[in-house]
Tab-separated table of C-alpha atoms (C1' of nucleotides) in Angstrom:
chain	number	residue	atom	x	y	z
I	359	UNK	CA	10.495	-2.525	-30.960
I	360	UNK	CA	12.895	-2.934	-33.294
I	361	UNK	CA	15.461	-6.581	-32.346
I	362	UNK	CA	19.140	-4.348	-32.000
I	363	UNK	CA	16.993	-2.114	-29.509
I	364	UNK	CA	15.823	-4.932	-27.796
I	365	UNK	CA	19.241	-6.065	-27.137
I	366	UNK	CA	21.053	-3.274	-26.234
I	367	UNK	CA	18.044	-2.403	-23.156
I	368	UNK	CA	18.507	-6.309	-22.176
I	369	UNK	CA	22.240	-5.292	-22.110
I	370	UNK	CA	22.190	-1.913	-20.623
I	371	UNK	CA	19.533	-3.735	-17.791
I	372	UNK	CA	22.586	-6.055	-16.958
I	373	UNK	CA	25.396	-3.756	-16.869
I	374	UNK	CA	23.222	-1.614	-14.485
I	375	UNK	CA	22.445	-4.090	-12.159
I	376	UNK	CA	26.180	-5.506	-12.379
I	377	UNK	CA	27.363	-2.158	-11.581
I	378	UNK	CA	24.201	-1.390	-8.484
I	379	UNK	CA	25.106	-4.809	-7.203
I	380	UNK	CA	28.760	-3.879	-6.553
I	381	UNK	CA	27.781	-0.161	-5.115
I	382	UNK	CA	25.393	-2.166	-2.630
I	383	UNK	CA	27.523	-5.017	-1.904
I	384	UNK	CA	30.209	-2.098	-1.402
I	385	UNK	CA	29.014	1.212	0.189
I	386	UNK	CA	24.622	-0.013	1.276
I	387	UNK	CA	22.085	0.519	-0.621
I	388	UNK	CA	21.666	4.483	0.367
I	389	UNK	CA	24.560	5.145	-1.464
I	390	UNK	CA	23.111	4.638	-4.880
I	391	UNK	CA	23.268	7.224	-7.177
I	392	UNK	CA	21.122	7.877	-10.333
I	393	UNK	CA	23.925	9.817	-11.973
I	394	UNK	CA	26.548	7.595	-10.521
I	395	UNK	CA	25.148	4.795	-12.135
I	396	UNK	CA	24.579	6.471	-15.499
I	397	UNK	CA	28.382	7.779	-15.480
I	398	UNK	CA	29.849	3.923	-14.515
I	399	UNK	CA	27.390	2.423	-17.286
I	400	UNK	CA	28.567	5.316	-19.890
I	401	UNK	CA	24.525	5.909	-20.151
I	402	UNK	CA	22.461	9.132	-19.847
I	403	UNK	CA	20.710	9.137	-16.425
I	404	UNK	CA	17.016	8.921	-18.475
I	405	UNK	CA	18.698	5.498	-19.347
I	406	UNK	CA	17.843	3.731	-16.291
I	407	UNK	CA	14.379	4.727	-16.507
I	408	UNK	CA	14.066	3.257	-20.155
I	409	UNK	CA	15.361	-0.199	-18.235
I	410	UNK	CA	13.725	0.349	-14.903
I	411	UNK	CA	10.267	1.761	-13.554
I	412	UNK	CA	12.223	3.668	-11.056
I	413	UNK	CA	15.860	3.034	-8.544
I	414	UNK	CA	13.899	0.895	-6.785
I	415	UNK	CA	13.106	-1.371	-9.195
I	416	UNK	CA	17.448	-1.615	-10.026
I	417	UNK	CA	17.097	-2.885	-6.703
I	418	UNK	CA	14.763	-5.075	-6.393
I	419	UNK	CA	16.523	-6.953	-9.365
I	420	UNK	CA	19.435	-6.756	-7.239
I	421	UNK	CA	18.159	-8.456	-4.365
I	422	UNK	CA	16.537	-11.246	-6.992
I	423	UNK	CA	19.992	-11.973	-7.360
I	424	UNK	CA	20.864	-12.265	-3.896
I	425	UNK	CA	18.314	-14.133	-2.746
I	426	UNK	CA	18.928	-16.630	-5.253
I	427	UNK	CA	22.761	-16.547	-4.382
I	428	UNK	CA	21.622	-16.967	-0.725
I	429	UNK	CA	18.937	-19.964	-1.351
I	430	UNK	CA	21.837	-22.149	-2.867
I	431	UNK	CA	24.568	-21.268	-0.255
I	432	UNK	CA	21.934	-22.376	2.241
I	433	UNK	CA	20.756	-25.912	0.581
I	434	UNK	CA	24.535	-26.313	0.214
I	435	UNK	CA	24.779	-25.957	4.122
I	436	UNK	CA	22.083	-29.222	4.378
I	437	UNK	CA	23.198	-31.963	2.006
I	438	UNK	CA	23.852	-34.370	4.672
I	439	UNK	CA	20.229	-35.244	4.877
I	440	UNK	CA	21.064	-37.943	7.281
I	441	UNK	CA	22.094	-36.097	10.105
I	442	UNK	CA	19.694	-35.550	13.209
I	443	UNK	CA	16.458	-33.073	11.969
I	444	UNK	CA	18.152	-30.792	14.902
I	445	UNK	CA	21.837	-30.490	13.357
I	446	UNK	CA	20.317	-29.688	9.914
I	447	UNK	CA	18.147	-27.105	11.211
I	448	UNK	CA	21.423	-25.772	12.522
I	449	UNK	CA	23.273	-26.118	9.637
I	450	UNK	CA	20.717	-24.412	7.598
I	451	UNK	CA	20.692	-21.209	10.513
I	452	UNK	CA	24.562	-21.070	10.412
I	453	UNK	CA	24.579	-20.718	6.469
I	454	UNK	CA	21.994	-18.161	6.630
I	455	UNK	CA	24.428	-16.057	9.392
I	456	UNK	CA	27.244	-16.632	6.876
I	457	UNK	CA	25.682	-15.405	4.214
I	458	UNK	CA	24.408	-11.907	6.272
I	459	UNK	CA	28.148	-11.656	7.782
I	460	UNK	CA	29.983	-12.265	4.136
I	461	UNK	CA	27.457	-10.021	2.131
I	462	UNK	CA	25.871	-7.401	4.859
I	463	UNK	CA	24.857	-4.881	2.566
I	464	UNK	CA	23.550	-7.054	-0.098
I	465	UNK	CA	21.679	-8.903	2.739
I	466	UNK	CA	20.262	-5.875	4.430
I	467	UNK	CA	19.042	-4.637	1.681
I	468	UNK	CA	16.668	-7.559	0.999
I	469	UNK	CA	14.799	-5.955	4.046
I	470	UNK	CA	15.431	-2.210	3.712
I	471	UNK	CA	13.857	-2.065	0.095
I	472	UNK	CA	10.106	-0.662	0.812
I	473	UNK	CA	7.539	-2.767	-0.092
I	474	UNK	CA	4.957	-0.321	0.069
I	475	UNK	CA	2.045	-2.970	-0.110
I	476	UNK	CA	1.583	-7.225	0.444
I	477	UNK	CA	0.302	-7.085	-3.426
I	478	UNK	CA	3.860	-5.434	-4.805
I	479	UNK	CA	5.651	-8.131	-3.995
I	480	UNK	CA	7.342	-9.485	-6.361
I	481	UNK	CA	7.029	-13.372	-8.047
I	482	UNK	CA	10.308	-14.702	-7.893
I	483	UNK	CA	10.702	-13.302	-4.075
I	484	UNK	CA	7.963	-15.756	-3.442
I	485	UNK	CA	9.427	-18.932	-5.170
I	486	UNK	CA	12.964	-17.736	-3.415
I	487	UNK	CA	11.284	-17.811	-0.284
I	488	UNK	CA	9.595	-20.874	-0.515
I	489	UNK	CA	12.468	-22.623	-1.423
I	490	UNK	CA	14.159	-20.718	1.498
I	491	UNK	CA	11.011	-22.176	4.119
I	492	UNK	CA	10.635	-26.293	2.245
I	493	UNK	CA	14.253	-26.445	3.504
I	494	UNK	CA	13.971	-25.236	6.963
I	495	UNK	CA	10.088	-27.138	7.160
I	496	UNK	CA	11.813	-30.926	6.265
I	497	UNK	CA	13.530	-30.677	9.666
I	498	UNK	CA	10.960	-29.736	11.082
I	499	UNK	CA	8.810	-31.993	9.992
I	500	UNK	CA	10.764	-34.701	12.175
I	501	UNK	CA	10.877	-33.051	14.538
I	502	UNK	CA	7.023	-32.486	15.017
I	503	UNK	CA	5.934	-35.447	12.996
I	504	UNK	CA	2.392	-34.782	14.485
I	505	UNK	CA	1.970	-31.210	13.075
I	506	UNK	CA	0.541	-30.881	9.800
I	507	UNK	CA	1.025	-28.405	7.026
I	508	UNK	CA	-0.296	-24.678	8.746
I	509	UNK	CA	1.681	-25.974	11.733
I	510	UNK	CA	4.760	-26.442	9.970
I	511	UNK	CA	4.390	-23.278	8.188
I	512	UNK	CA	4.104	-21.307	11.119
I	513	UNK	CA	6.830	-23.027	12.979
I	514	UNK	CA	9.344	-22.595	10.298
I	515	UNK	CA	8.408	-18.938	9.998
I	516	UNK	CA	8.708	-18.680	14.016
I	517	UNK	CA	12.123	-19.838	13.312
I	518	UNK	CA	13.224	-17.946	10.941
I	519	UNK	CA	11.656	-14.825	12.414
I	520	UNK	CA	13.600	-15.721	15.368
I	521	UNK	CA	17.051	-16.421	13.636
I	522	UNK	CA	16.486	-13.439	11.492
I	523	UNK	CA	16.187	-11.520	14.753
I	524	UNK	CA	19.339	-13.029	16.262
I	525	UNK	CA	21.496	-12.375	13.246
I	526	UNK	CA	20.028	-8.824	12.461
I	527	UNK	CA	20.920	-7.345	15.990
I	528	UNK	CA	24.132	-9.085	15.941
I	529	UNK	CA	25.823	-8.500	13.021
I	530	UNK	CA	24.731	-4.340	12.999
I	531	UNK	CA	26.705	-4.397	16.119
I	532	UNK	CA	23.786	-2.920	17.973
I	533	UNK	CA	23.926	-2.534	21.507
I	534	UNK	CA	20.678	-4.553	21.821
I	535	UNK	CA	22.318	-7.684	20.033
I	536	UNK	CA	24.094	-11.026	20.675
I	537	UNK	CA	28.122	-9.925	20.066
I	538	UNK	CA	29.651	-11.386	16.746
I	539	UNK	CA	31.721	-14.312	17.944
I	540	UNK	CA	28.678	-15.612	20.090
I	541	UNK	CA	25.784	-15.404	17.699
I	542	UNK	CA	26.938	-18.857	16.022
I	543	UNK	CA	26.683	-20.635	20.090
I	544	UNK	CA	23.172	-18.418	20.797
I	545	UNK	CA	21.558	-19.813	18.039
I	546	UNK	CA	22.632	-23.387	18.161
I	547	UNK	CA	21.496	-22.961	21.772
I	548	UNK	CA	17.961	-21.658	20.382
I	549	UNK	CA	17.314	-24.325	18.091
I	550	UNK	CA	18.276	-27.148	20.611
I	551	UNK	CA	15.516	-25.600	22.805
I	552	UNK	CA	13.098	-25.612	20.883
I	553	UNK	CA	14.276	-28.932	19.609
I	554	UNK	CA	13.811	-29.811	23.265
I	555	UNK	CA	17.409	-30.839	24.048
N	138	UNK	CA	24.082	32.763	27.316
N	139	UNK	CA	21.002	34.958	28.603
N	140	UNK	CA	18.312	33.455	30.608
N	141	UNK	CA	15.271	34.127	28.186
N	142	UNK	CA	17.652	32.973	25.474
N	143	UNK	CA	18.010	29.805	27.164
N	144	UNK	CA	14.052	29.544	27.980
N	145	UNK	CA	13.432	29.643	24.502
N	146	UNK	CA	15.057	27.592	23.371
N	147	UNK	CA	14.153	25.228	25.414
N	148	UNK	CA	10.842	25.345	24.737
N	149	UNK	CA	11.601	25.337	20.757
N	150	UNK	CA	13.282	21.804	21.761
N	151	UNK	CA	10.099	20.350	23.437
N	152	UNK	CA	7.719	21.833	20.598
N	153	UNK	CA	9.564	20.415	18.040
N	154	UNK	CA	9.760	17.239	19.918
N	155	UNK	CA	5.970	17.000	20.233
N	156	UNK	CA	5.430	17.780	16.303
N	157	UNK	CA	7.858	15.226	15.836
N	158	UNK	CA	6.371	12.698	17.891
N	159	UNK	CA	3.577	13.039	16.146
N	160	UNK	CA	4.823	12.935	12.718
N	161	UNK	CA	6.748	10.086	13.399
N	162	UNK	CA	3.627	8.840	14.945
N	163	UNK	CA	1.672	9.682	11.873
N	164	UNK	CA	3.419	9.109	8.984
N	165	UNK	CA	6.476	7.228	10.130
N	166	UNK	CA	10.179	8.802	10.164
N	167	UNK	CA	10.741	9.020	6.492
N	168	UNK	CA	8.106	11.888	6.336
N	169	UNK	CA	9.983	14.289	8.644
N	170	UNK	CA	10.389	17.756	6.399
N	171	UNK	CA	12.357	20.477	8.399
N	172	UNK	CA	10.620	23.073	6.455
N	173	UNK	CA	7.107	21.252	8.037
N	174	UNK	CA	8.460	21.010	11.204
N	175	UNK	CA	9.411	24.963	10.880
N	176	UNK	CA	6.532	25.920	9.755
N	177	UNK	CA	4.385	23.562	12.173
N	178	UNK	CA	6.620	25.267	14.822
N	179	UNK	CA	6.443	29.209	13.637
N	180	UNK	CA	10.071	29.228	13.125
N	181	UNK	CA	12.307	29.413	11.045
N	182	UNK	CA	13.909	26.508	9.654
N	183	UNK	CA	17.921	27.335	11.100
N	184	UNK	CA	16.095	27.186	14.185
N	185	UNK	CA	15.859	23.613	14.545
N	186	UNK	CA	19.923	23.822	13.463
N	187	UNK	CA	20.124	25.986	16.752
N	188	UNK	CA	18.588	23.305	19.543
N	189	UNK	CA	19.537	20.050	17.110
N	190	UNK	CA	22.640	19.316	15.986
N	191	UNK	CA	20.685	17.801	13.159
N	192	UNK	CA	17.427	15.827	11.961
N	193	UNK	CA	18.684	12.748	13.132
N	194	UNK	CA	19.446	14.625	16.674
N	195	UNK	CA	15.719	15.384	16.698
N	196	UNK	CA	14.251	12.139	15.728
N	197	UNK	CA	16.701	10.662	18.911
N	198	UNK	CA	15.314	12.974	21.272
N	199	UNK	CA	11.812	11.368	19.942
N	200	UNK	CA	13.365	7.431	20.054
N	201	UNK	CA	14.409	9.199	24.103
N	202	UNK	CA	10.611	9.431	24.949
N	203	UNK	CA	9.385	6.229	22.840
N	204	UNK	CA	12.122	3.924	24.973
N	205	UNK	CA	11.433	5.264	28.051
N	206	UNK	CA	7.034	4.847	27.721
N	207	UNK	CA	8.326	1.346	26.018
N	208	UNK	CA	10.159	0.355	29.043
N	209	UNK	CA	7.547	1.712	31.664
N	210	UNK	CA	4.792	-0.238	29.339
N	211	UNK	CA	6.802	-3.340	29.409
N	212	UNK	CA	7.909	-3.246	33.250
N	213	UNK	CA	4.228	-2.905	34.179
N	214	UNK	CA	2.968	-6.077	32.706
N	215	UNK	CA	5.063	-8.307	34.970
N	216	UNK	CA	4.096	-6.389	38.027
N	217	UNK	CA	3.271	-10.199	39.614
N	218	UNK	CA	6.573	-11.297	40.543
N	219	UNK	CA	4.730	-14.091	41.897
N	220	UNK	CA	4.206	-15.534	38.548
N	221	UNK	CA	6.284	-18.131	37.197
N	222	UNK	CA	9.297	-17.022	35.382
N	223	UNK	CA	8.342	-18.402	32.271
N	224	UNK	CA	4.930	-16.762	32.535
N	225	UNK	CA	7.038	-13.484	33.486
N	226	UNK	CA	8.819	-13.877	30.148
N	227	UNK	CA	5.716	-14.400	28.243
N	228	UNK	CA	4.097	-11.007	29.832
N	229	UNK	CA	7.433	-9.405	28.971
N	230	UNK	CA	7.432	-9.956	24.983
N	231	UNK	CA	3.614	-9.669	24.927
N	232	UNK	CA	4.556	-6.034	26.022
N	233	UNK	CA	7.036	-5.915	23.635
N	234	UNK	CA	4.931	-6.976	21.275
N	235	UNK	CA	1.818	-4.801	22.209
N	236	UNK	CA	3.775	-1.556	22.471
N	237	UNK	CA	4.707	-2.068	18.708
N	238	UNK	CA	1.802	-2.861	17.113
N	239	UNK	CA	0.217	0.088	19.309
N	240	UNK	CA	3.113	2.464	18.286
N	241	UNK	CA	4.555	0.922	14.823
N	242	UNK	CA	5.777	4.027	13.453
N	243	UNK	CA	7.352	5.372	16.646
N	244	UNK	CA	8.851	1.452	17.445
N	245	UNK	CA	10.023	1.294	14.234
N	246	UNK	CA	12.016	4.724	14.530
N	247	UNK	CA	13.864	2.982	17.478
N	248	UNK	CA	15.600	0.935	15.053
N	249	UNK	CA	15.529	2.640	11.939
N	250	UNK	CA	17.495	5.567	12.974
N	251	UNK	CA	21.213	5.510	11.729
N	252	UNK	CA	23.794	5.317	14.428
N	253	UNK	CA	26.579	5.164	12.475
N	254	UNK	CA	29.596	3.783	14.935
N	255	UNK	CA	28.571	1.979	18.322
N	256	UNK	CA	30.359	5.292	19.806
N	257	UNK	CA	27.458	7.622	19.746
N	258	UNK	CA	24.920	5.894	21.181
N	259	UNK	CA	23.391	8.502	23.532
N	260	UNK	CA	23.574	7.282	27.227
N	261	UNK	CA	19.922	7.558	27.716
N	262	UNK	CA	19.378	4.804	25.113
N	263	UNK	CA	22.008	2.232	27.054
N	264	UNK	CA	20.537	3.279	30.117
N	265	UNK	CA	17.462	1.951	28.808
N	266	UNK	CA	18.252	-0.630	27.389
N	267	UNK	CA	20.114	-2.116	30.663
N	268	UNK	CA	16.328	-1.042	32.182
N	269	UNK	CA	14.747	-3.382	29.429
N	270	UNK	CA	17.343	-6.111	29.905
N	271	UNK	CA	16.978	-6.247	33.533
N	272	UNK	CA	13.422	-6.866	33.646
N	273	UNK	CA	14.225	-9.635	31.078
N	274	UNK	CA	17.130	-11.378	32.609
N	275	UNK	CA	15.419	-12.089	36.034
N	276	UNK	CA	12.696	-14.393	35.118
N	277	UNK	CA	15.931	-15.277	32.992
N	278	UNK	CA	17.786	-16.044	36.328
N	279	UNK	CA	15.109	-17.922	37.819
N	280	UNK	CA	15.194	-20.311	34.553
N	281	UNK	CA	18.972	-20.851	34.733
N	282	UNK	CA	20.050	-20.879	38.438
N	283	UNK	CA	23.545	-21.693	37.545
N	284	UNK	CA	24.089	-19.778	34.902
N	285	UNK	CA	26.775	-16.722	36.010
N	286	UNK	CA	26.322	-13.197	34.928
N	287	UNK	CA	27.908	-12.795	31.476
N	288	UNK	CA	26.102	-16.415	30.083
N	289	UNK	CA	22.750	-14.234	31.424
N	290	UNK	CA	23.319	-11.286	29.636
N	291	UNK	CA	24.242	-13.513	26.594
N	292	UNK	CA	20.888	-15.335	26.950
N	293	UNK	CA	18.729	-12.258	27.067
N	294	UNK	CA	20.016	-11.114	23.937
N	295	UNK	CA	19.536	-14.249	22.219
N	296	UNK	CA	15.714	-13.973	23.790
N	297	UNK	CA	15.466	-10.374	22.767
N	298	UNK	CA	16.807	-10.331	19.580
N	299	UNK	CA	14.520	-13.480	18.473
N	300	UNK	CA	11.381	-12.147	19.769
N	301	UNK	CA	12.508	-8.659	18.427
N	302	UNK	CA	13.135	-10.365	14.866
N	303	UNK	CA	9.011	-12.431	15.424
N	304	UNK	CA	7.809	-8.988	15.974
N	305	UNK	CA	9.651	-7.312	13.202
N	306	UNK	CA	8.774	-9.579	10.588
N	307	UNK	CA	5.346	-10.136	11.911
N	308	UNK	CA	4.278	-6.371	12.307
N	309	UNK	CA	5.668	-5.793	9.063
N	310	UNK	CA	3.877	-8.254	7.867
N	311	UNK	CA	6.368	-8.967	5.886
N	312	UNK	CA	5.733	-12.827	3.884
N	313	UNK	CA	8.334	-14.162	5.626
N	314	UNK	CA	6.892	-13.332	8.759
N	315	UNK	CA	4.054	-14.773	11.492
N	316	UNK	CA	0.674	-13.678	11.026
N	317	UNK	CA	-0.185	-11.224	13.332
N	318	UNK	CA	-3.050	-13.286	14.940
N	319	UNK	CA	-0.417	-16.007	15.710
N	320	UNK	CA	2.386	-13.783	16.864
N	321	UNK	CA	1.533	-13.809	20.744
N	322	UNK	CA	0.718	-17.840	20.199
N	323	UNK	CA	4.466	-18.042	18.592
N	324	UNK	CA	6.055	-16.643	21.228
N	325	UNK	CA	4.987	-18.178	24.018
N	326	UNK	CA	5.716	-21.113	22.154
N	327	UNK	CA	9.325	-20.341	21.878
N	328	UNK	CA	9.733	-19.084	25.422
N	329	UNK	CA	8.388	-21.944	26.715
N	330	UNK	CA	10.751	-24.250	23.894
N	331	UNK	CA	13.503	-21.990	25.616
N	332	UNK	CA	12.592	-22.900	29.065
N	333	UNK	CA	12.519	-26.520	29.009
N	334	UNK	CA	8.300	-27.032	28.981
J	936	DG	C1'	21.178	55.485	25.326
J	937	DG	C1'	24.746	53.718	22.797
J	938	DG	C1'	27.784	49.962	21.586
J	939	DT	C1'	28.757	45.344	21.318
J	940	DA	C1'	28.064	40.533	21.518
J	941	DT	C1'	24.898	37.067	20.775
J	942	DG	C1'	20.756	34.831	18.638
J	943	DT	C1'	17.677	34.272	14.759
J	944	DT	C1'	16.464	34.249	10.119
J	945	DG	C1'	15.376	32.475	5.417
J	946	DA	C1'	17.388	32.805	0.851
J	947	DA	C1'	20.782	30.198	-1.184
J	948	DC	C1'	23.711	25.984	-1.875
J	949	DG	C1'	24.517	21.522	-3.409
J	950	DC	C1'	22.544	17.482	-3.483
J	951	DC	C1'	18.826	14.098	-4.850
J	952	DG	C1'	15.264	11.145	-8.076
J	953	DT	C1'	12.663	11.815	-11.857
J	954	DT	C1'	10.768	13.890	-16.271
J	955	DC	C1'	10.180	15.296	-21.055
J	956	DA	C1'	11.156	18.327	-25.138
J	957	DA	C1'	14.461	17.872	-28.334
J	958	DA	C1'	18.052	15.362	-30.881
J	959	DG	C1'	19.465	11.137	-32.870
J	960	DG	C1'	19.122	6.635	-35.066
J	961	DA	C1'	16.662	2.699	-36.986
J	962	DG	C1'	13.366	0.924	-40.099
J	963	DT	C1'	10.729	1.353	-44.497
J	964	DG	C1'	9.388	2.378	-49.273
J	965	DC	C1'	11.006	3.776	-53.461
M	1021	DG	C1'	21.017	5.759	-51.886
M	1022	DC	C1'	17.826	8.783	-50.275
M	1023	DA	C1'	13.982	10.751	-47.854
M	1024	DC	C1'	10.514	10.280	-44.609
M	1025	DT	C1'	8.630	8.520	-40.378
M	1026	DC	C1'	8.617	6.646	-35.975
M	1027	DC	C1'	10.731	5.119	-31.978
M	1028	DT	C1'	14.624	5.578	-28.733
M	1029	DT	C1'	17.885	8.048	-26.159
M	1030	DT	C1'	19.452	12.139	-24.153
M	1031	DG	C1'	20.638	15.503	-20.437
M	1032	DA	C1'	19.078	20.034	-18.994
M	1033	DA	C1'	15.512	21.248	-16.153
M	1034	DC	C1'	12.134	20.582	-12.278
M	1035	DG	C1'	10.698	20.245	-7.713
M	1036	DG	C1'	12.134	18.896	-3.265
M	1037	DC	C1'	15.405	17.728	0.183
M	1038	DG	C1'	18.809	18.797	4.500
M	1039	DT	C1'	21.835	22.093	5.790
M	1040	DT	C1'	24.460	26.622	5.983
M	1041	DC	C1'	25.711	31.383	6.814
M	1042	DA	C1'	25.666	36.437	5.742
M	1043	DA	C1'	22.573	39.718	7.125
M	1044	DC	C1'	19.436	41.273	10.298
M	1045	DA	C1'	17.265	41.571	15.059
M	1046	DT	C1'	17.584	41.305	19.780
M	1047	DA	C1'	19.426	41.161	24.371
M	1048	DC	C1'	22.843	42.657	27.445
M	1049	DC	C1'	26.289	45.702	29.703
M	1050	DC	C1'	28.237	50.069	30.928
DNA sequence: GGGTATGTTGAACGCCGTTCAAAGGAGTGC
DNA sequence: GCACTCCTTTGAACGGCGTTCAACATACCC
């Protein structure tokens, strides 16, 4: 492939997901249009399948981006590595919730994508997470200095599982879930408990 | 409208119901097709316009039936009131969590299903719900004796929504989430982090 | 039995994501 | 600069979707 082709796809591949990220962060995820993309990118719709194996893949690319956003807002949340494990943990819950209630349909969509099997997953969701888990696990760690590595792996996804849980109910506004302006108090409350304040 | 009218379409409703059921059982929501539920049916697909107000209408009446057998599943594993609370509590989200992993599909439509404002959630669904939380806040009670009614309610949807979020995750088995052979061990762990043990 | 109101039907509508034959442009040799 | 080839881009077309509504069938009333 000849280098001016190269360039333009790596261009056209930006512009697209430039112009998916605002639709998502905008109107959700299920309002993304082939042809509205093409039209907003000034590109035939056959375009975005030059760039991308399918709208799915835009997305996924998409969410790369946001979970990358959202791993740096959170470590940003825990600099103060000398406060108590427990306030940290805290800290480290309250950024994720921040993050879900500034960008909801970015967020949502990190979990809405299909993942049709464990092996399609994709590299750099791994690292993101990881990153995402080592913070949450170095609290943990002193908190349950006697746990070893499985244990702390399971506890941290416990926790996050159960955070996730809080702030997923709560900011959709379902009926089911913690109301808005309590979710911050719930969870603080959770993590003490377990914490065994 | 005539009686026979009225007969059948009432018994359109509850076929298409059943073949819904077990689509959604089957294949999960996403695969609902009104011309297979038509044809699956022997009617015509403006039929299912005349007893649904739409697809989504249909795949409620199905998330009717799930909550209710979810509820009467759950309520009869803490038929031992005798129990500790926190052992209550336990039974409860092992319910939870059995009832999804023995209906994913069908569990998963409970949530999946748009409701687009907080208006039109169908009654049945809240008066569920309140069944669900009931059951949930009286071990609940038992745990907090001072707590007043509104900090209880609170409290069971902080409980709810994390082991909802364990389950999701887990069941998904999504790579954030537990394992599936550690869920029930997780859980308990967390109730009894929540209730001071 | 005839006339009217009501219920049912399925072809048609307007979307959608995705494809692929055809048109266009870039690279190459002279 | 030109002609030829090969790769890229294009957008009309395809198949499928939920939903509608004019035409047809049926039930009801007098």
């Amino acid at each position: 492939m000849a280098r001016e082709t190269a360039k333009r796809r790596a261009d056209l591949r930006e512009k697209l997901i430039d112009i998916a990220e605002a639709e998502i962060r905008e109107n959700g995820m299920a309002s993304l249009r082939a042809r509205g993309l093409a039209e907003q990118a000034g590109c035939a719709v056959g375009a975005i399948y030059n760039v991308f194996e399918d709208l799915t893949g835009l997305i996924l690319a998409v969410n790369g981006r946001t979970f990358h956003r959202m791993g740096s807002e959170v470590s940003a949340t825990v600099e103060d590595v000398n406060a108590p494990a427990v306030e940290r943990l805290i800290a480290i819950a309250n950024g994720y919730l921040h993050f879900a209630t500034a960008n909801p349909n970015l967020w949502r969509a990190l979990f809405e994508v299909e993942m049709s099997t464990q092996a399609d997953v994709p590299d750099w969701y791994i690292e993101e997470l990881g990153r995402l888990f080592t913070i949450i696990s170095l609290p943990l760690a002193e908190l349950y200095p006697d746990a070893d590595l499985s244990d702390l792996d399971l506890r941290t996804r416990t926790l996050f599982s159960s955070v996730h849980g809080i702030v997923l109910l709560g900011t959709e506004q379902r009926i089911s879930g913690v109301p808005l302006e309590r979710i911050e108090q719930q969870i603080a409350f959770l993590l003490r408990s377990i914490a065994g304040e």
